[in-house]
Amino acid sequence: MSEKTIFNIAFNCDSTLVSIEGPVELARRLKVQGIDELTEQAMQGEASFTEVFRRRFELLQPSLPDVQWLGSRYLETIVPGAREVIQTLKDQGHRIYLIAPGYRTAILKLAKYLGIPSLNVCAVDIEFDSVGKYLSFDEDNILTTDEGIPMVLAEIAKLGPTIYIGDSVRDLDTRSVVDLFIGFGGVRFRQKVADEAEVYVKTPNFLPVLAHIQNRIQIIHERRMNKAALAMV
């Protein structure tokens, strides 16, 4: 009756676990114009993410050293409290995922630092030539589409109750496939997310997110225990 309920806790990356947007940082490094506007249009749900994703790569064409540099920037810009929240959830036995429609090499560096297994990282592969020059990105990766994150989460949710934390308007689309979506506005406040998310955290520290996660874990665990008890009557 007291068996613990293991949850899947999934996090977005840019403007959620870290205080930057990866493509915008690369644009500054490479002195490419227009990336910030494209990214914000996608995050606000004002443009097709598929088209924005492709257009950003056309403009940026990041080399392997560029993407490796971005991985280092991620480590420098982790939102305060994020690492502690993830460690606490891991210590409690929950499965942690990082779902990021970004550059896998950079995302994996962040995941390793946060203690998230590489098998639990969903990101986009980039192909480079023998000297590290950009060739292409994996256009078949579901995360390059508007439906990508909800589809990935729907598969993860087959393993058990699932909570997802993200910052953008696009992340609101995950509500139908997870037990709880937590909107995070500690980096960028988005009014639509604040209005429509069941839970919204706007402090620049990640620690308050933990309380909301644990509260929902407790609620669902108690529901399961009550259901099991009734089944035994």
mmCIF file of C-alpha atoms in Angstrom, residues 70-72 74-75 103-115:
data_model
loop_
_atom_site.group_PDB
_atom_site.id
_atom_site.type_symbol
_atom_site.label_atom_id
_atom_site.label_comp_id
_atom_site.label_asym_id
_atom_site.label_seq_id
_atom_site.Cartn_x
_atom_site.Cartn_y
_atom_site.Cartn_z
ATOM 1 C CA LEU A 70 27.553 26.872 -26.516
ATOM 2 C CA GLY A 71 27.762 23.862 -24.211
ATOM 3 C CA SER A 72 30.171 25.817 -22.030
ATOM 4 C CA TYR A 74 25.042 26.581 -20.827
ATOM 5 C CA LEU A 75 27.126 25.633 -17.800
ATOM 6 C CA TYR A 103 21.992 21.106 -30.478
ATOM 7 C CA ARG A 104 22.690 17.686 -28.964
ATOM 8 C CA THR A 105 26.425 18.218 -28.412
ATOM 9 C CA ALA A 106 25.772 21.329 -26.312
ATOM 10 C CA ILE A 107 22.735 19.837 -24.558
ATOM 11 C CA LEU A 108 24.654 16.700 -23.562
ATOM 12 C CA LYS A 109 27.324 18.799 -21.871
ATOM 13 C CA LEU A 110 24.646 20.459 -19.749
ATOM 14 C CA ALA A 111 22.936 17.142 -19.042
ATOM 15 C CA LYS A 112 26.168 15.569 -17.840
ATOM 16 C CA TYR A 113 26.767 18.429 -15.420
ATOM 17 C CA LEU A 114 23.212 18.157 -14.111
ATOM 18 C CA GLY A 115 23.477 14.384 -13.728
#
